[in-house]
Short mmCIF file of C-alpha atoms in Angstrom, two decimals:
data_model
loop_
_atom_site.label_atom_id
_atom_site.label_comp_id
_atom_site.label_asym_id
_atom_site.label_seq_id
_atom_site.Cartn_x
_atom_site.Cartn_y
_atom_site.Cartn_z
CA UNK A 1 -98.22 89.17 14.12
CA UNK A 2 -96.11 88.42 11.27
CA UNK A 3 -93.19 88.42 12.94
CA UNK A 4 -94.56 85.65 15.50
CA UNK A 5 -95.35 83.62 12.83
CA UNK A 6 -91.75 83.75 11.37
CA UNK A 7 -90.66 82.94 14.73
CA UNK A 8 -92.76 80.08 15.09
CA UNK A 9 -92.01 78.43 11.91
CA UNK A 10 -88.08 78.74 13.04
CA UNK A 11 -89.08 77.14 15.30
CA UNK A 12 -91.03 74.29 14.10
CA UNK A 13 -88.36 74.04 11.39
CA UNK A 14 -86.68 70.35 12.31
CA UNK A 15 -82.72 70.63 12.88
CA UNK A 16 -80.80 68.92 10.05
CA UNK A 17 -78.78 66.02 11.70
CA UNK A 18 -75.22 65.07 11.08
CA UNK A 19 -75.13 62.61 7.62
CA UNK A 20 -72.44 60.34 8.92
CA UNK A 21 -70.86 58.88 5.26
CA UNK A 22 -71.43 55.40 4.12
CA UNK A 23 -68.74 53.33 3.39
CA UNK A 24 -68.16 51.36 0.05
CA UNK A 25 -65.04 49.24 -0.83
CA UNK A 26 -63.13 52.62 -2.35
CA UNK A 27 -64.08 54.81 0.34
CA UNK A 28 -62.99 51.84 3.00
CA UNK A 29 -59.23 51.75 1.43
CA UNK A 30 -58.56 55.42 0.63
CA UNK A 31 -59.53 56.09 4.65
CA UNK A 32 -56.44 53.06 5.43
CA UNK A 33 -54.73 54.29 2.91
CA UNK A 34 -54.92 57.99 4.20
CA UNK A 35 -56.24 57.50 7.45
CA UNK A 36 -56.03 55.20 10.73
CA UNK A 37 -54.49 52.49 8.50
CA UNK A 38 -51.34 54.12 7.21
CA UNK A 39 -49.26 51.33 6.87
CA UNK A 40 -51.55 49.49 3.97
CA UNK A 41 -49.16 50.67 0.95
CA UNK A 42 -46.23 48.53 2.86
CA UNK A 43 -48.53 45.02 3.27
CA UNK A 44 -49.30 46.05 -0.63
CA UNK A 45 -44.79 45.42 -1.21
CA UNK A 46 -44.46 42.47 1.47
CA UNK A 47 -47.97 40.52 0.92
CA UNK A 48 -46.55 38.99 -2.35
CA UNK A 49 -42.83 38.88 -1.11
CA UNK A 50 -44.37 36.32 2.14
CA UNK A 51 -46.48 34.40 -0.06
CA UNK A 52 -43.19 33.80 -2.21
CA UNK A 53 -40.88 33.10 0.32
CA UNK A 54 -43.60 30.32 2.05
CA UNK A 55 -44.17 28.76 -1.56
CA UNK A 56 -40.47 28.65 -2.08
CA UNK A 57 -39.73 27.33 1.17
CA UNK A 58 -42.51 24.92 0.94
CA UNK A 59 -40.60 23.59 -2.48
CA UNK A 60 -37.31 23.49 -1.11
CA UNK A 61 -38.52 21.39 2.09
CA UNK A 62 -39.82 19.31 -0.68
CA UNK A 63 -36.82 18.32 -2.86
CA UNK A 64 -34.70 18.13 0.34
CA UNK A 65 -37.27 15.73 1.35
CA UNK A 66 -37.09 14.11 -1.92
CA UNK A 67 -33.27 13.97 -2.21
CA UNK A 68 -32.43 12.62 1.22
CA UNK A 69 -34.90 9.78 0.49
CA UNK A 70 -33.06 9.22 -2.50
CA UNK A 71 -29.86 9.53 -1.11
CA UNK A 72 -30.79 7.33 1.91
CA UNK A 73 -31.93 4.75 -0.48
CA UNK A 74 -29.56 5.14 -3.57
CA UNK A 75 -26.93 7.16 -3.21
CA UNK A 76 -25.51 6.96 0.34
CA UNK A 77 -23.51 4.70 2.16
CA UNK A 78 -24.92 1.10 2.82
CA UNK A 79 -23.48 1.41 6.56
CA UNK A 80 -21.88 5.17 7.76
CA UNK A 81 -20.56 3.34 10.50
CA UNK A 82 -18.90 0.02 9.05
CA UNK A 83 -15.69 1.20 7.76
CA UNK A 84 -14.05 -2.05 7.65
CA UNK A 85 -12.21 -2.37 4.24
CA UNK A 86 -13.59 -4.92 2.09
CA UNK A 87 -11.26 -6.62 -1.29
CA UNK A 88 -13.68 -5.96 -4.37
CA UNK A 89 -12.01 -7.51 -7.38
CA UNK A 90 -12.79 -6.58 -11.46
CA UNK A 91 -12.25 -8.68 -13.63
CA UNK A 92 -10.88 -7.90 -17.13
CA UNK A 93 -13.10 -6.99 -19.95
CA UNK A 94 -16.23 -7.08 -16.79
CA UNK A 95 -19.15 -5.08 -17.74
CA UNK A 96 -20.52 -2.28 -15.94
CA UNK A 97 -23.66 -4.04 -14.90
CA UNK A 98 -21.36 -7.05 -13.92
CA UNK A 99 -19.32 -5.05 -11.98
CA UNK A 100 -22.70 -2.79 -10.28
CA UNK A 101 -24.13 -6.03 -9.55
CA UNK A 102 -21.26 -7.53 -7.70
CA UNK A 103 -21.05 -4.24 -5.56
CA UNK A 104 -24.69 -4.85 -4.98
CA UNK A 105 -23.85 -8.35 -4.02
CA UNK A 106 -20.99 -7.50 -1.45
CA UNK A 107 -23.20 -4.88 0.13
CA UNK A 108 -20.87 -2.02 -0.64
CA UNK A 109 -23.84 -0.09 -2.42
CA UNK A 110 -27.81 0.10 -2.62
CA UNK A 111 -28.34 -0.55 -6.70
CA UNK A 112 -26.31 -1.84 -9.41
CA UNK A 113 -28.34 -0.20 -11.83
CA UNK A 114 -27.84 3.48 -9.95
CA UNK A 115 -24.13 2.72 -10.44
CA UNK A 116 -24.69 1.51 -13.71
CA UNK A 117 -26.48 4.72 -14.78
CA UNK A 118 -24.12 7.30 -12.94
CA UNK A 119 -21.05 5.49 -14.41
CA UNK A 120 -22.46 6.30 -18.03
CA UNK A 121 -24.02 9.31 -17.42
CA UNK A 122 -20.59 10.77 -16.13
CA UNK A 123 -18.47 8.89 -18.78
CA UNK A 124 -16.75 7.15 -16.65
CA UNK A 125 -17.14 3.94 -18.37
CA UNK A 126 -13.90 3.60 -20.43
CA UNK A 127 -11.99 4.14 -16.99
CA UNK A 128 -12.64 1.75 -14.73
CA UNK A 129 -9.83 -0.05 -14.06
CA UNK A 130 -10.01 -4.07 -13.07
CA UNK A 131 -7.88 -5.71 -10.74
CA UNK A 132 -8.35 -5.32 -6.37
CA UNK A 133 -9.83 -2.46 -4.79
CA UNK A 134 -10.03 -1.87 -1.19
CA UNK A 135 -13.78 -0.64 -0.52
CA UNK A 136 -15.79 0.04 2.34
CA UNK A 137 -19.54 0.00 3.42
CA UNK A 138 -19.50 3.05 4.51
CA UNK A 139 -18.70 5.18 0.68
CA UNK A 140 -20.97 6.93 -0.96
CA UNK A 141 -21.54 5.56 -4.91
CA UNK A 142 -19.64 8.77 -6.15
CA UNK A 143 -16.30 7.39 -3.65
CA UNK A 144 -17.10 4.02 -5.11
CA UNK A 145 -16.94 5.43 -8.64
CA UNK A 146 -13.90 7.65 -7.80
CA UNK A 147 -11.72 4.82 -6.13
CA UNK A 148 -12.63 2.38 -9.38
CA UNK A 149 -11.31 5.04 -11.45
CA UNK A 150 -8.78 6.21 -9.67
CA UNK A 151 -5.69 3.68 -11.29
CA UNK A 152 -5.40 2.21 -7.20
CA UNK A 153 -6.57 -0.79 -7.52
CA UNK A 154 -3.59 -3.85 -7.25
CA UNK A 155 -3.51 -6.14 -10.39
CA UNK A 156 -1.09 -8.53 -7.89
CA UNK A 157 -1.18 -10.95 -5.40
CA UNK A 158 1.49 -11.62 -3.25
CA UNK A 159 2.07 -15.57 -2.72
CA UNK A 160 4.86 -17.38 -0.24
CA UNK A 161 5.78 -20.88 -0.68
CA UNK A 162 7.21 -22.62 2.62
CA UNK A 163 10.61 -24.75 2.30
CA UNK A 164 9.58 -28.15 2.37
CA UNK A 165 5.70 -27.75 1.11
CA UNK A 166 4.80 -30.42 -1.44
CA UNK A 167 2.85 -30.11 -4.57
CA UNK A 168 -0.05 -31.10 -2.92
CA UNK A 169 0.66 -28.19 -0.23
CA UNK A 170 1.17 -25.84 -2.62
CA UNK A 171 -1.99 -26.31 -4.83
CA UNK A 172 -4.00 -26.00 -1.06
CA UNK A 173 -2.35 -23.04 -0.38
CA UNK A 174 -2.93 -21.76 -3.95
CA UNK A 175 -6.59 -22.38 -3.54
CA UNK A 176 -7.01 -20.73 0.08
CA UNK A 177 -4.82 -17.60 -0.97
CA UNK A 178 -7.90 -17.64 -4.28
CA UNK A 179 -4.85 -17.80 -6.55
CA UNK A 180 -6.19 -20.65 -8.42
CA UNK A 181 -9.43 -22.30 -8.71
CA UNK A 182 -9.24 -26.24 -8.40
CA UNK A 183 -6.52 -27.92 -6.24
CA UNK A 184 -6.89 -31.04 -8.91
CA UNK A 185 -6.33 -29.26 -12.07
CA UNK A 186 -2.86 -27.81 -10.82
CA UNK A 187 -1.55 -30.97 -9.57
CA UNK A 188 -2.75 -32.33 -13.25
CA UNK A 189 -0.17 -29.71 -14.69
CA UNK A 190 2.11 -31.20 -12.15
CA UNK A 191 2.61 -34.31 -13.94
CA UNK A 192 2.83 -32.65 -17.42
CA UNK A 193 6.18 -32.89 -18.26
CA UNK A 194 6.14 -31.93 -21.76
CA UNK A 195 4.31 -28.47 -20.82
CA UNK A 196 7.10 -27.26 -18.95
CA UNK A 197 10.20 -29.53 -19.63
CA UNK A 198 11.51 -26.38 -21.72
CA UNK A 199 10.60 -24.35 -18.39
CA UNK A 200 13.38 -26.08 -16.04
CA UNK A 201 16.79 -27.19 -16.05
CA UNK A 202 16.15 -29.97 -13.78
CA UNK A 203 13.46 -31.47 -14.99
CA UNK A 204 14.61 -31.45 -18.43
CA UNK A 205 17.58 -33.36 -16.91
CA UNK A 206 15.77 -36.27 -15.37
CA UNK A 207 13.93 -36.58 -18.13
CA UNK A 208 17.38 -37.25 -20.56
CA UNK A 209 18.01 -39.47 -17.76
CA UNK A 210 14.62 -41.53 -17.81
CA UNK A 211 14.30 -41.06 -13.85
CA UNK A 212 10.85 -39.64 -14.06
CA UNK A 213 8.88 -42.32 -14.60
CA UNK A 214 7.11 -43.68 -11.14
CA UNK A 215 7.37 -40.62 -9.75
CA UNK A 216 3.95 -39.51 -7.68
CA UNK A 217 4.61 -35.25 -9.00
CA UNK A 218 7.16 -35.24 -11.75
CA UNK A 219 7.43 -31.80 -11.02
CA UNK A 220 7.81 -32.32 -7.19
CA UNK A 221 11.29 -30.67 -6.53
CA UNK A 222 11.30 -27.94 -8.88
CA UNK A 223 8.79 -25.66 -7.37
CA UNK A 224 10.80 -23.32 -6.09
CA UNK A 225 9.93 -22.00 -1.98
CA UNK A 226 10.35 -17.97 -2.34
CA UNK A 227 8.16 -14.84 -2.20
CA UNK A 228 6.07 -13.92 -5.32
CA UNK A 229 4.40 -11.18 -6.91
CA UNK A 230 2.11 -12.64 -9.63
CA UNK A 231 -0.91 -11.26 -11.15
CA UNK A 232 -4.43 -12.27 -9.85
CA UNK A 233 -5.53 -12.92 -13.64
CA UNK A 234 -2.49 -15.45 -13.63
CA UNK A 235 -3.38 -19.46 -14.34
CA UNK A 236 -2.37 -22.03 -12.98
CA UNK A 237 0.14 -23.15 -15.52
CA UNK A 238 1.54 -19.16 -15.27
CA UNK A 239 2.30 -20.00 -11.81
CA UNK A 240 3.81 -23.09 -12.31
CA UNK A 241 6.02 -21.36 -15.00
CA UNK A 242 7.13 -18.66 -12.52
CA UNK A 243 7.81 -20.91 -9.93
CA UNK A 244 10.10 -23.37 -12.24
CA UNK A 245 11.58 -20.19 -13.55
CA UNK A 246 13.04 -19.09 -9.96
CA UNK A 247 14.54 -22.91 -9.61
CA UNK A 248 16.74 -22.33 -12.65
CA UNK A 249 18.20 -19.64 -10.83
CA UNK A 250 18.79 -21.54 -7.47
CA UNK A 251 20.19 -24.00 -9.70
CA UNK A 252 22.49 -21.62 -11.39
CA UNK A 253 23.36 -20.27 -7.94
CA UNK A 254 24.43 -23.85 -6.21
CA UNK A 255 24.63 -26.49 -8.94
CA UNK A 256 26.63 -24.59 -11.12
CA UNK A 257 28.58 -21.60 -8.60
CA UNK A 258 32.06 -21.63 -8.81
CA UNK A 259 32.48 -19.87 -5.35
CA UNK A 260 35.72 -21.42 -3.13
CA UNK A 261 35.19 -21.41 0.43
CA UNK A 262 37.95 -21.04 3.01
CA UNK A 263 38.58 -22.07 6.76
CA UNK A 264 40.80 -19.70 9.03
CA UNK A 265 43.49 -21.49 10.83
CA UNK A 266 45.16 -20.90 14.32
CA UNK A 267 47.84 -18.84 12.85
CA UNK A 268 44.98 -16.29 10.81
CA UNK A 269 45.47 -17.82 7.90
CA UNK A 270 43.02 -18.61 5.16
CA UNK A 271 42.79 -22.25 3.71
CA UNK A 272 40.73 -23.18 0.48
CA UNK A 273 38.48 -26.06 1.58
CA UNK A 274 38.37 -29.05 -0.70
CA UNK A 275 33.97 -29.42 -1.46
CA UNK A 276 32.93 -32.85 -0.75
CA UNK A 277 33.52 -35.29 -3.82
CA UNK A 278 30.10 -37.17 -5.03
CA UNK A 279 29.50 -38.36 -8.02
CA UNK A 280 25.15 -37.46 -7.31
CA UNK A 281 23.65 -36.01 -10.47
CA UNK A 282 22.06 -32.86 -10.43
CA UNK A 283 18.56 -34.05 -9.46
CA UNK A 284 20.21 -36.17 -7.04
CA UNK A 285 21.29 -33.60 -5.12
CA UNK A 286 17.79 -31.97 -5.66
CA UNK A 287 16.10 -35.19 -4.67
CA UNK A 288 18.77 -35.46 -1.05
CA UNK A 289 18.33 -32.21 -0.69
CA UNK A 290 14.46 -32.83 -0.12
CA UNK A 291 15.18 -35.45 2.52
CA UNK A 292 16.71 -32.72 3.87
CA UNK A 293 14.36 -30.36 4.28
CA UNK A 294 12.20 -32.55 6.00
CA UNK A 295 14.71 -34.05 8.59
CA UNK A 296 16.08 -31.18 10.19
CA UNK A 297 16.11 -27.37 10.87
CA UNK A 298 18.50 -25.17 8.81
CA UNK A 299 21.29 -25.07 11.35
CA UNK A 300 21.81 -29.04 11.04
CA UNK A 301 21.19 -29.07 7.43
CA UNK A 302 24.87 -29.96 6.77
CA UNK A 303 25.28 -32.41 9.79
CA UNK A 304 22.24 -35.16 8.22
CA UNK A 305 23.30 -34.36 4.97
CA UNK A 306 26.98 -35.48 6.15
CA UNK A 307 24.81 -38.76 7.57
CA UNK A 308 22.98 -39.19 4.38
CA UNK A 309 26.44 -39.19 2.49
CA UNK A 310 28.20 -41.78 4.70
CA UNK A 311 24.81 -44.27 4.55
CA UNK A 312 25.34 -43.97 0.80
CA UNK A 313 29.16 -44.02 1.07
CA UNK A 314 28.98 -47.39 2.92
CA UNK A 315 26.12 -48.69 0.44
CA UNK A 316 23.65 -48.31 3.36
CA UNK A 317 19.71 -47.85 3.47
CA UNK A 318 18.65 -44.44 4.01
CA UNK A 319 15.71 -44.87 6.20
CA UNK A 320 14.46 -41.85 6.34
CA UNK A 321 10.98 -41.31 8.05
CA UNK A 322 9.70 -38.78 5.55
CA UNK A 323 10.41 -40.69 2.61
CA UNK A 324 8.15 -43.82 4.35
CA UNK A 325 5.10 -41.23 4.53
CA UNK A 326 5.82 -39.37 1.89
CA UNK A 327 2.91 -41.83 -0.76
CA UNK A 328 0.67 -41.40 2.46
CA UNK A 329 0.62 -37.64 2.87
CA UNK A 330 1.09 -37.70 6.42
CA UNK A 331 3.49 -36.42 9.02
CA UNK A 332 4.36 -38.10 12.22
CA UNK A 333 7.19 -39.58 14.10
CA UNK A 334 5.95 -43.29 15.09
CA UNK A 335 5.92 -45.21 11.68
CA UNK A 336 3.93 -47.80 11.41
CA UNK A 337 4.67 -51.47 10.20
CA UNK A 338 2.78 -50.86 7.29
CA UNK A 339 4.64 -47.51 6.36
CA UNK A 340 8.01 -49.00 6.78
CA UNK A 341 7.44 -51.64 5.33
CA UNK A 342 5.50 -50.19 2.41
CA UNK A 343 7.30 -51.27 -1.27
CA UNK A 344 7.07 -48.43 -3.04
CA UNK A 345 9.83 -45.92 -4.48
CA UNK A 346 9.94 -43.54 -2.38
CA UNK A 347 10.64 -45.53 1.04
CA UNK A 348 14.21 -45.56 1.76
CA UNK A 349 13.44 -48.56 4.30
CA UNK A 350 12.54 -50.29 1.27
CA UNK A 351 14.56 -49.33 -1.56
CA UNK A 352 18.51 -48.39 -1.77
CA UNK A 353 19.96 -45.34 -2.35
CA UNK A 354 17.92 -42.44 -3.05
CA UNK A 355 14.27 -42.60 -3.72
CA UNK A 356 12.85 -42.34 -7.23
CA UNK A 357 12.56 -38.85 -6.79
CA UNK A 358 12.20 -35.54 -4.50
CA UNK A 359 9.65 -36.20 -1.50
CA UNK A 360 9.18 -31.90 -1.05
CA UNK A 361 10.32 -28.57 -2.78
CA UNK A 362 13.56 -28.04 -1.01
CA UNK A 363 15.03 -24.38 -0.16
CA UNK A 364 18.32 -23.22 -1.39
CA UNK A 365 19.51 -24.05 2.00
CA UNK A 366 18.92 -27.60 2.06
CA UNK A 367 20.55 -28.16 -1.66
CA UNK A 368 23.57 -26.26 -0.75
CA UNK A 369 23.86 -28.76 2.37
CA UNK A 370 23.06 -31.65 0.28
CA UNK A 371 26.26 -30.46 -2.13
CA UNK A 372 28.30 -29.41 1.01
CA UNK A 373 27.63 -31.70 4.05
CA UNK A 374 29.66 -30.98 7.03
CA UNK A 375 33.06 -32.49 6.93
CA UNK A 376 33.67 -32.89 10.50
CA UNK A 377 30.79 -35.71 10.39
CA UNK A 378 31.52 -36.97 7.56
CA UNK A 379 35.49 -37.75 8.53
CA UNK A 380 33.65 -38.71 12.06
CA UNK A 381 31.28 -41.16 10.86
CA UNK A 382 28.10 -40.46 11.57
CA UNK A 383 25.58 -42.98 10.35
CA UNK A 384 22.17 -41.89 12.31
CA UNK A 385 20.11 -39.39 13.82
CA UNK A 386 17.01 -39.08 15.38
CA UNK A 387 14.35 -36.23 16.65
CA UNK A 388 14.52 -35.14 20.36
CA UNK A 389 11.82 -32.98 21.14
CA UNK A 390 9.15 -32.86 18.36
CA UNK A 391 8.60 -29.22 19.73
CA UNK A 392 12.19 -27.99 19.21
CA UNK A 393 12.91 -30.28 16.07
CA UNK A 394 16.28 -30.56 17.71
CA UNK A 395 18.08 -33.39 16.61
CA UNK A 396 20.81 -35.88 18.52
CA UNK A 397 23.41 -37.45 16.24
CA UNK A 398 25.00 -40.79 16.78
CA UNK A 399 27.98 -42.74 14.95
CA UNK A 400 27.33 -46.58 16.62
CA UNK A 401 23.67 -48.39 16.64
CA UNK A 402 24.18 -49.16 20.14
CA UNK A 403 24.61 -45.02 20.34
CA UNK A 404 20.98 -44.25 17.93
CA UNK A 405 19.14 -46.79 20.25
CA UNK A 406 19.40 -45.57 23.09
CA UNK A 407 19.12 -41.74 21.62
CA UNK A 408 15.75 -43.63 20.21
CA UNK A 409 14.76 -45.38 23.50
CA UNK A 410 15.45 -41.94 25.41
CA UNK A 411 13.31 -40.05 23.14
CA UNK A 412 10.33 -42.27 21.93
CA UNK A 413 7.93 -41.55 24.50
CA UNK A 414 8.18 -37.76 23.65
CA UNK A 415 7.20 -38.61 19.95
CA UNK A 416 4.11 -40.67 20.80
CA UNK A 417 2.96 -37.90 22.67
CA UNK A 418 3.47 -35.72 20.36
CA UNK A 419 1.51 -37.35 17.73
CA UNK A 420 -1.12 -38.07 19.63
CA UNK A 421 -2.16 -34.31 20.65
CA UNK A 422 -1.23 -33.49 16.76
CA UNK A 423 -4.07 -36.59 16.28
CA UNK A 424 -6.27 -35.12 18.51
CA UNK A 425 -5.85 -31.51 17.18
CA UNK A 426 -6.26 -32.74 14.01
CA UNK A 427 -9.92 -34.47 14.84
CA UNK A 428 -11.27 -31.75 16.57
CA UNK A 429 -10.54 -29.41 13.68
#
């Protein structure tokens, strides 16, 4: 009976379930940790390595962002693909803000006051250098920087004054080349003798002589045609002085050379040859030597000088076309009634002898001629000479009138048509 009733309670006795563990926040990692989720001790190393390498990516995407706006904007190139070179001149004593601004100006970089500052901020400002740079749109404002202190830049100007060019064609030129500033003030200096009468031989000549008075430039004549190197800072009045400088040494090369010249003969011998006796002053010679120059070509140089010396041999009239236009300031070959006739001192259809003075700044050329004309004309006798074709600025040669007129009546037409397309060139531009 007892034993039923232990048997019965067994049985009645409820089975103890399975507890299956709750979880809590410790118990959750130590089963990753240990468990399914093995790998959590490696996220622990490379979580904070990812969340650095995103923030510093993030900040570097920023200041590249940041830097190629200011580059775009400041520091580049106004145009990558213009690399045309540009003249960019400094001045002496400029100031940096001057010179950032005129950069700015010419387009050549984005901010005067970025150059400004970089300029300073490198110490760079003691070594910029004035004079001409050659620049381009397409540098960076460090190039910029580098080229203006790099000692490159060209503190000269090259200038070339033509045979035959006036005063007044010089101070154009002068002005177009930006070698000078006003056309007016250099042809002021022109007529300053006391400035410069220490500067040339010539001039101080004619002015012991009293021939300058009258005279349109009394430095016309002395302005010696060559090639020059001057400064760009140089004045007007610098120029001038350089220019008269070179004429002293034409003149010490032809007026006062000593060289004998010699013909060959038939038999191979050599012959001194007498120079041509005149008893023309220095700026005589200066002043025929202008006529010259704008009669002819260099070839036949000697052959109208030899013409100009028999006219004034025989006590003849020059009549020279240039010296009838010269008070005009125009070129042509059909002279009007008013231009030859024209009383002034400078038209040799007017006045005799020479005129008052030189009508051009002759080459060394054309004053050697004027001391040496060619003797075969001059024991020929020829008197005249005309143009043929204006194009060629050939000339035909003549020792009767009745010869020259009908050199003139074979040619004439060709010289009215020739000034009127220069006319008509000349209206259109």
């Amino acid at each position: 009976m007892a034993d039923r009733k232990r048997r019965a309670r067994r049985r009645a006795r409820p089975r103890q379930a399975v507890q299956t563990e709750r979880y809590n926040i410790k118990t959750l990692h130590e089963d990753r940790e240990y468990g399914l989720y093995w790998y959590a001790w490696v996220w622990k190393i490379l979580r904070p390595v990812l969340i650095f390498l995103c923030s510093f990516l993030i900040v570097i995407g920023m200041v590249n962002y940041g830097y190629n706006k200011v580059y775009d904007n400041y520091l580049g190139p106004v145009d990558a693909q213009d690399t045309a070179r540009v003249k960019f001149e400094i001045e002496s004593g400029q100031s940096v803000t001057a010179i950032g601004a005129n950069l700015e100006k010419q387009q050549l970089i984005h901010s005067g006051s970025i150059f400004k500052y970089l300029v300073q901020f490198e110490g760079l400002t003691n070594q910029l250098s004035y004079g001409s740079f050659e620049l381009s749109p397409s540098m960076t404002v460090n190039q910029i920087i580098a080229e203006l202190t790099s000692g490159s830049q060209t503190n000269e100007r090259t200038i070339t004054i033509v045979p035959g060019w006036t005063c007044e064609d010089i101070a154009d030129y002068l002005v177009g080349e930006g070698a000078i500033d006003s056309a007016e003030e250099f042809l002021t200096l022109c007529n300053d003798v006391d400035r410069f009468v220490g500067d040339s031989y010539a001039l101080k000549a004619a002015q012991d002589a009293g021939t300058l008075a009258g005279r349109k430039y009394a430095l016309e004549g002395y302005l010696a045609p060559d090639t020059y190197r001057v400064f760009r800072s140089a004045s007007a009045e610098s120029i001038i002085a350089t220019l008269l400088a070179q004429h002293n040494s034409v003149i010490d090369s032809v007026y006062y050379a000593q060289d004998v010249q010699y013909r060959i003969e038939e038999d191979g011998s050599y012959t001194a040859v007498e120079g041509y006796e005149s008893d023309l002053t220095m700026d005589q010679y200066i002043i025929l030597a202008s006529m010259i120059e704008k009669e002819a070509k260099p070839e036949d140089y000697a052959k109208v000088s030899a013409v100009f010396h028999n006219r004034l041999k025989h006590g003849w009239k020059l009549e020279s076309d240039p010296t009838a236009t010269y008070t005009f300031g125009l070129t042509h070959y059909i002279l009007s009634q008013e231009e030859l006739t024209d009383q002034n001192l400078y038209n040799t259809y007017v006045v005799s002898g020479l005129p008052i003075g030189p009508i051009c700044n002759p080459s060394t050329a054309a004053l050697k001629a004027a001391m040496n004309p060619d003797m075969d004309y001059i024991e020929q006798g020829y008197m005249y000479f005309c143009a043929t074709d204006p194009g060629t600025g050939e000339l035909a040669f003549a020792i009767t009138r009745e010869e020259h007129q009908q050199n003139v009546a074979r040619y004439q037409q060709m010289w009215a048509d020739y000034d009127a397309q220069h006319a008509a060139r000349s209206s259109e531009g």
